mmCIF file with all atom_site columns, C-alpha atoms in Angstrom:
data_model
loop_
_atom_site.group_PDB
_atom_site.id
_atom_site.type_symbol
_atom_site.label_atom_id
_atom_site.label_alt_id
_atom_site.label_comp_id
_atom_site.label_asym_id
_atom_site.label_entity_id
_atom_site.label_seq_id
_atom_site.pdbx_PDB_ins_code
_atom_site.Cartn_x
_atom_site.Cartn_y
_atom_site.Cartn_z
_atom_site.occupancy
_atom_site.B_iso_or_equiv
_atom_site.pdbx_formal_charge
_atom_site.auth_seq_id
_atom_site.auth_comp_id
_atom_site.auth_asym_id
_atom_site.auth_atom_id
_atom_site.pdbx_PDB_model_num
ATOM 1   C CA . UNK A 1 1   ? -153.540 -28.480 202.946 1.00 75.00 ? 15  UNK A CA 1
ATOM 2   C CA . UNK A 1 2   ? -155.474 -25.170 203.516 1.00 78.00 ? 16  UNK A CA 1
ATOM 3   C CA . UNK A 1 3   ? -152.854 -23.341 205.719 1.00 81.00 ? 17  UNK A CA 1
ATOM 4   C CA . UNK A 1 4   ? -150.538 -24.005 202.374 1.00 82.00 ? 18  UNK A CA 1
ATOM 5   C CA . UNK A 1 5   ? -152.839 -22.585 200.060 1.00 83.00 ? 19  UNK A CA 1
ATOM 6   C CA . UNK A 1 6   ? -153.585 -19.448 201.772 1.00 90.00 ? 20  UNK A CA 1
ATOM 7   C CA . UNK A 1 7   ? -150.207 -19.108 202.592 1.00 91.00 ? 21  UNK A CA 1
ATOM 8   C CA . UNK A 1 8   ? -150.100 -19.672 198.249 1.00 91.00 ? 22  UNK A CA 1
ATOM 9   C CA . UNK A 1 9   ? -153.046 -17.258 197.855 1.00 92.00 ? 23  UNK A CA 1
ATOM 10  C CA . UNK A 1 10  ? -151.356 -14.196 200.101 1.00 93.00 ? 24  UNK A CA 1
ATOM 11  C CA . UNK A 1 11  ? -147.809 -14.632 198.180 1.00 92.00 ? 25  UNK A CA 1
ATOM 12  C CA . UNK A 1 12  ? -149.754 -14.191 194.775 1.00 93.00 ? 26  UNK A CA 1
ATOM 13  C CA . UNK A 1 13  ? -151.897 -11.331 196.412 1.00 94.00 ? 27  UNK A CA 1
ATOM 14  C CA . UNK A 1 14  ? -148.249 -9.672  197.111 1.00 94.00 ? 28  UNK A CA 1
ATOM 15  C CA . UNK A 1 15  ? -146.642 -10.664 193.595 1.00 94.00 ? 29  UNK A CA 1
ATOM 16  C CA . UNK A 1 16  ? -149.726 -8.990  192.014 1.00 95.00 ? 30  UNK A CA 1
ATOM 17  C CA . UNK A 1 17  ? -149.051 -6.169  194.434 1.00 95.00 ? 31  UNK A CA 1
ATOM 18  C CA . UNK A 1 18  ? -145.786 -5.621  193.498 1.00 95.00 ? 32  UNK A CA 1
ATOM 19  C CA . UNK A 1 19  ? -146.361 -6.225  189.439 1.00 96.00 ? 33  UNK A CA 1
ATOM 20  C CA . UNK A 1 20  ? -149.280 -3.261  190.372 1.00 96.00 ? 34  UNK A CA 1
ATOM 21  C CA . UNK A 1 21  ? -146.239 -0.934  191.640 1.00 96.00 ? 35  UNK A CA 1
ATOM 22  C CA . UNK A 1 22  ? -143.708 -2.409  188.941 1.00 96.00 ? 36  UNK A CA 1
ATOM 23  C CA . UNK A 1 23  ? -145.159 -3.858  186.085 1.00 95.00 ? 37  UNK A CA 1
ATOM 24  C CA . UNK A 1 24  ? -142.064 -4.971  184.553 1.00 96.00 ? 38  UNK A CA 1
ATOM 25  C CA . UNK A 1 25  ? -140.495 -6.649  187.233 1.00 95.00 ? 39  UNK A CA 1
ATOM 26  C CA . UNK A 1 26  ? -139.916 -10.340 185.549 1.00 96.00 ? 40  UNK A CA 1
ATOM 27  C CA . UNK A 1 27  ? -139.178 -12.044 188.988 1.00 95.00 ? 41  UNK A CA 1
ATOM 28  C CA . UNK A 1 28  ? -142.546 -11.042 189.952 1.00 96.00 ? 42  UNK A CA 1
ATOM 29  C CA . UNK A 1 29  ? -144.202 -12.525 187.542 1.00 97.00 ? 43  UNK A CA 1
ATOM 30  C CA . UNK A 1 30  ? -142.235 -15.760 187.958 1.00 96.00 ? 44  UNK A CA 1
ATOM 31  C CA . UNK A 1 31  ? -143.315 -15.738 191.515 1.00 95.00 ? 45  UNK A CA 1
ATOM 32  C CA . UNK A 1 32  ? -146.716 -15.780 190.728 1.00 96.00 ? 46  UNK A CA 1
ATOM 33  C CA . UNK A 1 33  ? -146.608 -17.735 187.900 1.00 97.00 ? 47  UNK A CA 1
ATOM 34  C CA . UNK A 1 34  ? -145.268 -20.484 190.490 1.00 95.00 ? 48  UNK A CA 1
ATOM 35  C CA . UNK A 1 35  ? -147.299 -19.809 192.932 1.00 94.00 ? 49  UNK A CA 1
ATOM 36  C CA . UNK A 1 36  ? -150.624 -20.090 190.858 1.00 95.00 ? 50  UNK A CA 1
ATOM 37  C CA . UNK A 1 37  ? -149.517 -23.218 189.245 1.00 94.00 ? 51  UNK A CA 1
ATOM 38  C CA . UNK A 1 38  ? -149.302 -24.539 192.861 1.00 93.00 ? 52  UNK A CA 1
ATOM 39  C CA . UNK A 1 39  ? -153.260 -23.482 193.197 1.00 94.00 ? 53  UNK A CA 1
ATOM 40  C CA . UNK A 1 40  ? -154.298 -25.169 190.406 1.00 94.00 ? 54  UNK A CA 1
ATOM 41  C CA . UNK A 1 41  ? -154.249 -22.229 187.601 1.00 96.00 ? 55  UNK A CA 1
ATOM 42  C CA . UNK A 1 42  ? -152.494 -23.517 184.950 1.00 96.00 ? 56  UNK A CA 1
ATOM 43  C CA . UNK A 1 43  ? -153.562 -21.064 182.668 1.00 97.00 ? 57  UNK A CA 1
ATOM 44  C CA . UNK A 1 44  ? -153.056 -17.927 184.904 1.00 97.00 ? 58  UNK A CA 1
ATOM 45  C CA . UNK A 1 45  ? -149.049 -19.749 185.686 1.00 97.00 ? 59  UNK A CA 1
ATOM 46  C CA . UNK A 1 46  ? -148.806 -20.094 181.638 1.00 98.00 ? 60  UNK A CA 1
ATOM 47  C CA . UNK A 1 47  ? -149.891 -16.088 181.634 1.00 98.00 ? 61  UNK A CA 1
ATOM 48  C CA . UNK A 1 48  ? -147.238 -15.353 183.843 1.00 97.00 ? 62  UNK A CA 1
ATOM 49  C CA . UNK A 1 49  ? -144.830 -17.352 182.623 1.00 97.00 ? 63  UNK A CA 1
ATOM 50  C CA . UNK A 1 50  ? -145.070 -15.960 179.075 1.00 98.00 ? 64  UNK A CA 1
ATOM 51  C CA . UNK A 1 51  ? -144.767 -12.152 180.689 1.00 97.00 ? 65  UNK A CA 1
ATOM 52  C CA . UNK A 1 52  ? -141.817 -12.967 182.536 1.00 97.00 ? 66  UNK A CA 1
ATOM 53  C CA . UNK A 1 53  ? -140.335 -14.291 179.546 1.00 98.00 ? 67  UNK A CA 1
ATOM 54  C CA . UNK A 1 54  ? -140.886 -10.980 177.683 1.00 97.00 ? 68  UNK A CA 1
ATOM 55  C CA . UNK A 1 55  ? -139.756 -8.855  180.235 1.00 97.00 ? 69  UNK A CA 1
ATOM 56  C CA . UNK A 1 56  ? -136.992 -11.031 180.965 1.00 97.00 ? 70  UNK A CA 1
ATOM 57  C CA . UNK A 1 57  ? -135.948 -13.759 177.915 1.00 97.00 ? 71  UNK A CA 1
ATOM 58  C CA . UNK A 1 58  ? -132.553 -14.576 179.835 1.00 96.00 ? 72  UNK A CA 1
ATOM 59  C CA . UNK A 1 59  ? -133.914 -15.870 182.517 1.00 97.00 ? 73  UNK A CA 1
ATOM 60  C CA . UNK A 1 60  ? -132.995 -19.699 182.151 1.00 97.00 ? 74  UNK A CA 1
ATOM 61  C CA . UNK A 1 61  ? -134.975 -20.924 184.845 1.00 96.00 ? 75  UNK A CA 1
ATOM 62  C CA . UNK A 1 62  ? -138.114 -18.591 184.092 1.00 97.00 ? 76  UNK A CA 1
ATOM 63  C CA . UNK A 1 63  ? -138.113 -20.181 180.632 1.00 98.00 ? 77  UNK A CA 1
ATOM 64  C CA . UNK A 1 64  ? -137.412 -24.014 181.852 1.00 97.00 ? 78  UNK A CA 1
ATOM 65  C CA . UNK A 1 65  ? -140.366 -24.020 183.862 1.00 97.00 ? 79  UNK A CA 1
ATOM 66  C CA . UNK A 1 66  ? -142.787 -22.500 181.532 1.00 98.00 ? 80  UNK A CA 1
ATOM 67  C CA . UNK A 1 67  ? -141.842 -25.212 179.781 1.00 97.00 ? 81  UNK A CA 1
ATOM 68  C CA . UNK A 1 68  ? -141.956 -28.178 183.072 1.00 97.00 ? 82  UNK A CA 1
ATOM 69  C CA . UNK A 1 69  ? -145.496 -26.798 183.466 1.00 97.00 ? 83  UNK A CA 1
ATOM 70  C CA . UNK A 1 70  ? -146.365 -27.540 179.300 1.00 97.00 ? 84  UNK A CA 1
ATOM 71  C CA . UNK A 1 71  ? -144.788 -30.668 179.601 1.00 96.00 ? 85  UNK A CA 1
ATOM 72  C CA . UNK A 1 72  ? -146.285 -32.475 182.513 1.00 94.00 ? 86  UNK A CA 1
ATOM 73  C CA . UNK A 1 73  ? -149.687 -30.446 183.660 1.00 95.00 ? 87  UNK A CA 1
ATOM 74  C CA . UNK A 1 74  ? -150.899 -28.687 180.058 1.00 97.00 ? 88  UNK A CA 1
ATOM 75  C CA . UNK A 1 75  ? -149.388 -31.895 178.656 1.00 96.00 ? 89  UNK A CA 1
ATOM 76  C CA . UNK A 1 76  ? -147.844 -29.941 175.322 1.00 97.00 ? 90  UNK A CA 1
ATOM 77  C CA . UNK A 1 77  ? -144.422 -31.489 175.128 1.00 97.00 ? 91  UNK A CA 1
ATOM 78  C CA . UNK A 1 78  ? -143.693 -30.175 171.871 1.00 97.00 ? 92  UNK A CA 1
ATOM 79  C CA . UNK A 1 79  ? -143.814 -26.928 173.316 1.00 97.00 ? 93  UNK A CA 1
ATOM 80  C CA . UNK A 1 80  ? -141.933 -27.779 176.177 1.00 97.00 ? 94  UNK A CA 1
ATOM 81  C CA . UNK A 1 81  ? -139.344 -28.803 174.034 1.00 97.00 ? 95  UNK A CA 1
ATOM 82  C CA . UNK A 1 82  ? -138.658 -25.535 172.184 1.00 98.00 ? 96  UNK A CA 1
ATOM 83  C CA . UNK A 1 83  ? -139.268 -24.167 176.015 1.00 98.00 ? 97  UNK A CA 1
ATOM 84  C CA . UNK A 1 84  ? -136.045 -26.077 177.095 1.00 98.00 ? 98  UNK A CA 1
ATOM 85  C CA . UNK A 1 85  ? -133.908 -26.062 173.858 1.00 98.00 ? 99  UNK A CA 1
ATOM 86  C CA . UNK A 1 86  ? -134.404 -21.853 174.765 1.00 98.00 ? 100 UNK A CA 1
ATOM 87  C CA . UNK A 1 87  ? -133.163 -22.465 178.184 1.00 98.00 ? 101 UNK A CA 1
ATOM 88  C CA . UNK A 1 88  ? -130.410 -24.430 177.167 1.00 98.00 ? 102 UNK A CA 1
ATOM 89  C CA . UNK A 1 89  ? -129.026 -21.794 174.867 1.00 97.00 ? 103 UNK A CA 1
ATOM 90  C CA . UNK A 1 90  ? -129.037 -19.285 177.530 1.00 97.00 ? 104 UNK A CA 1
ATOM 91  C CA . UNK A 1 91  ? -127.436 -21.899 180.094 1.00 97.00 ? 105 UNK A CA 1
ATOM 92  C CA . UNK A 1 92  ? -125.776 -25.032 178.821 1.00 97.00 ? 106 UNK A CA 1
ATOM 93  C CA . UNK A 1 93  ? -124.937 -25.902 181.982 1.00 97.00 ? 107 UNK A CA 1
ATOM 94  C CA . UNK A 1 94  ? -127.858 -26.469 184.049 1.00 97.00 ? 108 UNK A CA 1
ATOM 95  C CA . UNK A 1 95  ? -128.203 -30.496 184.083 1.00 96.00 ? 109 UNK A CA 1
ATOM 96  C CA . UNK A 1 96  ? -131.981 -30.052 185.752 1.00 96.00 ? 110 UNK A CA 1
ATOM 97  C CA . UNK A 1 97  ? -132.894 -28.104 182.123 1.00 97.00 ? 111 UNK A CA 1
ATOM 98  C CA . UNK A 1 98  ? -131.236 -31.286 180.258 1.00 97.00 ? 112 UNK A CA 1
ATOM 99  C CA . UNK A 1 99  ? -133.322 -33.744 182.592 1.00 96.00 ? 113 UNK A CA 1
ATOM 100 C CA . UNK A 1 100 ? -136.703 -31.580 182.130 1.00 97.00 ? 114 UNK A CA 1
ATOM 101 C CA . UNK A 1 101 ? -135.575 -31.768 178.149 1.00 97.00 ? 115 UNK A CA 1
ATOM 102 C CA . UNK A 1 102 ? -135.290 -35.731 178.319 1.00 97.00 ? 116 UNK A CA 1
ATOM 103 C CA . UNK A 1 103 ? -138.296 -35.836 179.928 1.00 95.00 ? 117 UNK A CA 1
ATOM 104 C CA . UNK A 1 104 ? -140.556 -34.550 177.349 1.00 97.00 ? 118 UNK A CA 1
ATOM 105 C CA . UNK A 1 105 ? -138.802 -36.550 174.794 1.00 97.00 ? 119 UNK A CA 1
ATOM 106 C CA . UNK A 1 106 ? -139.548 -39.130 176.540 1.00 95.00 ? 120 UNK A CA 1
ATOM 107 C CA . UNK A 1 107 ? -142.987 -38.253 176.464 1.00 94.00 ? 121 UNK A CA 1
ATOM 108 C CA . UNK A 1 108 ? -142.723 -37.572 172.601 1.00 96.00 ? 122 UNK A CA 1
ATOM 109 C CA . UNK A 1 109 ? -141.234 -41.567 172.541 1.00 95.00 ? 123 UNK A CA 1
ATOM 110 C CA . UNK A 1 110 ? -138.167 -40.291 171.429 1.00 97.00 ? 124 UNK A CA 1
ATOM 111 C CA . UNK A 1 111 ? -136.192 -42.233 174.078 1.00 96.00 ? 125 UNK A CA 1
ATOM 112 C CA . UNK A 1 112 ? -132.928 -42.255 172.030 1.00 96.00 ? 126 UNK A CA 1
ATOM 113 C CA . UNK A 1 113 ? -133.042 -38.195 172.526 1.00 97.00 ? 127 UNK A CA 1
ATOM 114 C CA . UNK A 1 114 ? -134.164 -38.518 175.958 1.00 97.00 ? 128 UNK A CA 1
ATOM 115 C CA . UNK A 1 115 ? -130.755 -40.296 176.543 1.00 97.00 ? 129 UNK A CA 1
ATOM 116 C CA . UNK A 1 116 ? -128.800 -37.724 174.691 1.00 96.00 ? 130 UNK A CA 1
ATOM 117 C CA . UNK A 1 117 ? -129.897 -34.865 177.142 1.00 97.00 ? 131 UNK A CA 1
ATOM 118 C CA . UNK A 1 118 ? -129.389 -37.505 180.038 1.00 96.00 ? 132 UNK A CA 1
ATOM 119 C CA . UNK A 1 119 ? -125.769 -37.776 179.114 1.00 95.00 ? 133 UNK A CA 1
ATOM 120 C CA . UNK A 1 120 ? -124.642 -34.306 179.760 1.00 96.00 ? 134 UNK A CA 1
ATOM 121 C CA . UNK A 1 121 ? -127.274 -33.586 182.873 1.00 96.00 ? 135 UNK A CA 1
ATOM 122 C CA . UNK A 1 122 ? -124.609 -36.358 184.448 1.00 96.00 ? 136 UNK A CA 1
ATOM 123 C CA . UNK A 1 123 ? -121.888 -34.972 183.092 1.00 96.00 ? 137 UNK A CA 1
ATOM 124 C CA . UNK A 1 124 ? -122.289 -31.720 184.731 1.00 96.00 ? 138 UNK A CA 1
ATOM 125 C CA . UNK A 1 125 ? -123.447 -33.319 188.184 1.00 93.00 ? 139 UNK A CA 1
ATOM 126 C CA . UNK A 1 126 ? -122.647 -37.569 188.050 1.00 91.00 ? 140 UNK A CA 1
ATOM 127 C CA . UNK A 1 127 ? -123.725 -37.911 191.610 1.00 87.00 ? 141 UNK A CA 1
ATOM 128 C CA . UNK A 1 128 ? -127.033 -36.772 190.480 1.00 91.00 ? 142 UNK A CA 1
ATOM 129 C CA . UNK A 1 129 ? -129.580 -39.566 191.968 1.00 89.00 ? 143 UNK A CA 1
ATOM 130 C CA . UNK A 1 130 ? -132.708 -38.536 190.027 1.00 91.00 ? 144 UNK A CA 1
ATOM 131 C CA . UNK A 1 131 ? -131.228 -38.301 186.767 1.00 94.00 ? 145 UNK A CA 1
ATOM 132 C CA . UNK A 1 132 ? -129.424 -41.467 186.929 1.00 93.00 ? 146 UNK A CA 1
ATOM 133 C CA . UNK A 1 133 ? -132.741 -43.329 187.984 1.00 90.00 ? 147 UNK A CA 1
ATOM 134 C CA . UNK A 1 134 ? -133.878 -41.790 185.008 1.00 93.00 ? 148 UNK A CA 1
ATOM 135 C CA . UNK A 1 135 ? -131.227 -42.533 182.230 1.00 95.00 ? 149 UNK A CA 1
ATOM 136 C CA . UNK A 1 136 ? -131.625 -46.121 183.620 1.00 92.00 ? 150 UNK A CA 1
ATOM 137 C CA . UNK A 1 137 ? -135.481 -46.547 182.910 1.00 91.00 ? 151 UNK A CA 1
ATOM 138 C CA . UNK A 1 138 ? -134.955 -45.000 179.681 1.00 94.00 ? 152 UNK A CA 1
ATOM 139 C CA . UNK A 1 139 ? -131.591 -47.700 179.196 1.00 94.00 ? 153 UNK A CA 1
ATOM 140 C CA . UNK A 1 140 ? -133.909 -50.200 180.221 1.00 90.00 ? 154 UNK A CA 1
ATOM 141 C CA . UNK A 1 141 ? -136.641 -49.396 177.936 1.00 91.00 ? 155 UNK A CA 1
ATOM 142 C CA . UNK A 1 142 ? -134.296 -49.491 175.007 1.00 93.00 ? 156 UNK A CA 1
ATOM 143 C CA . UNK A 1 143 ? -133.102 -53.110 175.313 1.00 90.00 ? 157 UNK A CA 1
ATOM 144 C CA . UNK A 1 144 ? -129.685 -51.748 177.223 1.00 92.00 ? 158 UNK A CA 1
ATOM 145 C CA . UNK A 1 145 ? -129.984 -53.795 180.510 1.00 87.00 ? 159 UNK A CA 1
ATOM 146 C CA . UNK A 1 146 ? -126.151 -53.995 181.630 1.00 88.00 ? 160 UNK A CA 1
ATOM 147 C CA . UNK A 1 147 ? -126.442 -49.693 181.514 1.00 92.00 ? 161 UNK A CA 1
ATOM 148 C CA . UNK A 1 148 ? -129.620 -49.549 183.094 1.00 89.00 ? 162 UNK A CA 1
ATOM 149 C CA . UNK A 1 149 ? -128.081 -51.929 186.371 1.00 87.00 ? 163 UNK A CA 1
ATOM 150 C CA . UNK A 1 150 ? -125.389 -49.842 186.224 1.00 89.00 ? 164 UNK A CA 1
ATOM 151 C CA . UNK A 1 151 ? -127.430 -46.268 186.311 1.00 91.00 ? 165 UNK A CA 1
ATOM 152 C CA . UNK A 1 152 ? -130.063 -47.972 188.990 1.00 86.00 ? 166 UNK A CA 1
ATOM 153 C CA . UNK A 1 153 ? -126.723 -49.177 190.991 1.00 83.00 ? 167 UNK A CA 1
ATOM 154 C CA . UNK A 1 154 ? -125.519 -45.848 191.146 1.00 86.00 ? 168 UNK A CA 1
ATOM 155 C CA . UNK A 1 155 ? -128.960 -44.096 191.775 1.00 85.00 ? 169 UNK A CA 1
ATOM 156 C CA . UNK A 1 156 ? -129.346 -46.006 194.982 1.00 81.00 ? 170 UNK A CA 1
ATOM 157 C CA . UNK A 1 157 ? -125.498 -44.843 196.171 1.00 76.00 ? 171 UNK A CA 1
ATOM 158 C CA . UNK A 1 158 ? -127.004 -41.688 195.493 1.00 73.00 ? 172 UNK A CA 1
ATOM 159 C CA . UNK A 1 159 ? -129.887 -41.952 197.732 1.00 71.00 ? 173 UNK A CA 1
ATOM 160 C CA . UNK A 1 160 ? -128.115 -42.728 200.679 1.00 64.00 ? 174 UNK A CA 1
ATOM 161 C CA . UNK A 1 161 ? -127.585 -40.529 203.465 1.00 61.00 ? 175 UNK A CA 1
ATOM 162 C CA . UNK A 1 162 ? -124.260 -38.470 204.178 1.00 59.00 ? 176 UNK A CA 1
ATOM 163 C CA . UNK A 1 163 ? -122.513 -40.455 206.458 1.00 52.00 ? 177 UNK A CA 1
ATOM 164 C CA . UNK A 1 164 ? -124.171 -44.636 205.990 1.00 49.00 ? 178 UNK A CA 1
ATOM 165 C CA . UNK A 1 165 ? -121.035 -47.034 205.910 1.00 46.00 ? 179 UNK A CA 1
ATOM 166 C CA . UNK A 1 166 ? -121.816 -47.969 202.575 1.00 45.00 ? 180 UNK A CA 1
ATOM 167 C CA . UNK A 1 167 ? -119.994 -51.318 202.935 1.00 47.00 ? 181 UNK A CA 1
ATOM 168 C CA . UNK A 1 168 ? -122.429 -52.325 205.317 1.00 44.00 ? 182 UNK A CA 1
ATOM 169 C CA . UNK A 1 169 ? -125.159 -51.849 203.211 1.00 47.00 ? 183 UNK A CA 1
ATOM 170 C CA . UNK A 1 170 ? -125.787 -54.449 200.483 1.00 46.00 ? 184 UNK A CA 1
ATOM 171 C CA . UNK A 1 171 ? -128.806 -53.801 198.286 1.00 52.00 ? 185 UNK A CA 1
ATOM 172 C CA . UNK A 1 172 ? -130.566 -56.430 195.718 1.00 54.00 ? 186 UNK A CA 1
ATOM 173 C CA . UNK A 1 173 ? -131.605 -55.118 192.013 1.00 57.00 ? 187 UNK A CA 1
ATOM 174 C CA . UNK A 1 174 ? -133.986 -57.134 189.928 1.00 62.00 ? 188 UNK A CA 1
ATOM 175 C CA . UNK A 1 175 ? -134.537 -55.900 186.706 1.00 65.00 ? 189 UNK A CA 1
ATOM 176 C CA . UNK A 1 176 ? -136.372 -57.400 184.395 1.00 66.00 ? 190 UNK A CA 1
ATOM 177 C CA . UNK A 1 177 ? -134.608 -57.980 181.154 1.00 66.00 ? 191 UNK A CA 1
ATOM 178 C CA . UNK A 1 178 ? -135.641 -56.848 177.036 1.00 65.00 ? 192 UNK A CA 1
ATOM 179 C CA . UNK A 1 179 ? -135.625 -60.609 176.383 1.00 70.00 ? 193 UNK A CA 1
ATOM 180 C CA . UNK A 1 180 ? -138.569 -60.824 179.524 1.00 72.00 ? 194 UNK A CA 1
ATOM 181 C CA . UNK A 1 181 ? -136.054 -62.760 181.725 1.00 73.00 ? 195 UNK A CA 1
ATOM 182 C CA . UNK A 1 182 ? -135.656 -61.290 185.125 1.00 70.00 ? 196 UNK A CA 1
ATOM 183 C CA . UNK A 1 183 ? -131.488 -60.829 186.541 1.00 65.00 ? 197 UNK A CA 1
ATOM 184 C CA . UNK A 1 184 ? -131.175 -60.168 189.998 1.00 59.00 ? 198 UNK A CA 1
ATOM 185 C CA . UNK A 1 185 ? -127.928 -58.842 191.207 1.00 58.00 ? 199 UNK A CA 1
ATOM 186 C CA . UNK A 1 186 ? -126.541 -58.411 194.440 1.00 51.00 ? 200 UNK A CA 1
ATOM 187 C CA . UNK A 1 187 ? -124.751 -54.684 194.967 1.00 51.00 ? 201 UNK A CA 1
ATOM 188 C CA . UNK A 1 188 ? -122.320 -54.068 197.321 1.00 48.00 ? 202 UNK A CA 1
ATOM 189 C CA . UNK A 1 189 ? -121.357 -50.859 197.225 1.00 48.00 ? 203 UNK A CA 1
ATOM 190 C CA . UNK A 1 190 ? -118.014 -49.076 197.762 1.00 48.00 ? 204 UNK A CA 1
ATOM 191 C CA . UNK A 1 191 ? -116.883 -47.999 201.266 1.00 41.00 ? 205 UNK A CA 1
ATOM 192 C CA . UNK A 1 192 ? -117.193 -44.472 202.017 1.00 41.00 ? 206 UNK A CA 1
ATOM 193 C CA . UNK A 1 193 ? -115.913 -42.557 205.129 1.00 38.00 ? 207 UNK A CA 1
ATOM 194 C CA . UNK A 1 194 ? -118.760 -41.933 207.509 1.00 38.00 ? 208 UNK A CA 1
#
């Protein structure tokens, strides 16, 4: 909406400000980087990105989303990957950099390596809705339909808001099967304390 965007515009007016009165403040950089990718300037955000990155190269997060905004709006996934095998060596334990890094294998059809990264994303945080959803499309899509129920089963738990009786609520998955079948199975839950 336009109140957004100038709101956008000003913050990359005052990141440019303060890159003016610093120019090697990394952070502001990022900032704008961000903030231009979220106007539409890919190419500016890529600019920024890449300085930040200089200034800063052990910034994890700086470095995973130079590499989000390759993969899924300059759609260069190759690059994304070197982007988040970077980021990873800096912080092996950020599960959102693992999930970003399965999916631009994904996008690169390398599905078995798109599970890999999945793996330890729920390793570090199992409860992890998103990622779960996501390892069980990519089960799914490799004939593994028993894994992906399981993933999608556990994804919905996930979604559920703090506090719903989970016993009450029964939920119905229909997947459709590597052999074309469909199986639907009923879900109940475990209890939780509300």
């Amino acid at each position: 909406d336009l109140c957004a965007r100038m709101r956008y515009e000003e913050g990359a007016k005052a990141a440019t400000e303060a890159i003016r009165l610093q120019p090697d403040y990394s952070e502001a950089y990022q900032i704008r980087a961000w903030l231009r990718e979220l106007l539409g300037r890919p190419d500016q955000a890529l600019a920024d990105y890449d300085k930040s990155v200089c200034l800063d190269p052990t910034n994890a997060r700086t470095i995973a989303s130079r590499g989000r905004l390759r993969d899924t709006v300059l759609g260069d996934p190759a690059a994304a990957l070197e982007d988040f095998d970077r980021a990873l060596t800096v912080d092996p334990q950020d599960a959102e950099i693992y999930g970003l890094r399965a999916s631009a294998r994904a996008s690169l059809e390398d599905l078995p390596g798109a599970l890999c990264d999945l793996d330890p994303a729920l390793e570090i945080t199992p409860d992890h809705a998103e990622l779960r959803f996501n390892r069980g499309v990519l089960r799914q899509q490799v004939g593994d339909d028993d894994g992906a129920i399981e993933d999608y089963t556990e994804a919905i738990r996930g979604f559920l808001p703090a506090g719903v009786r989970l016993s009450t609520t029964i939920t119905t998955v229909t997947i459709r099967l590597s052999d074309g079948t469909e199986e639907r199975r009923v879900v109940y839950p475990s209890e939780t304390t509300p």
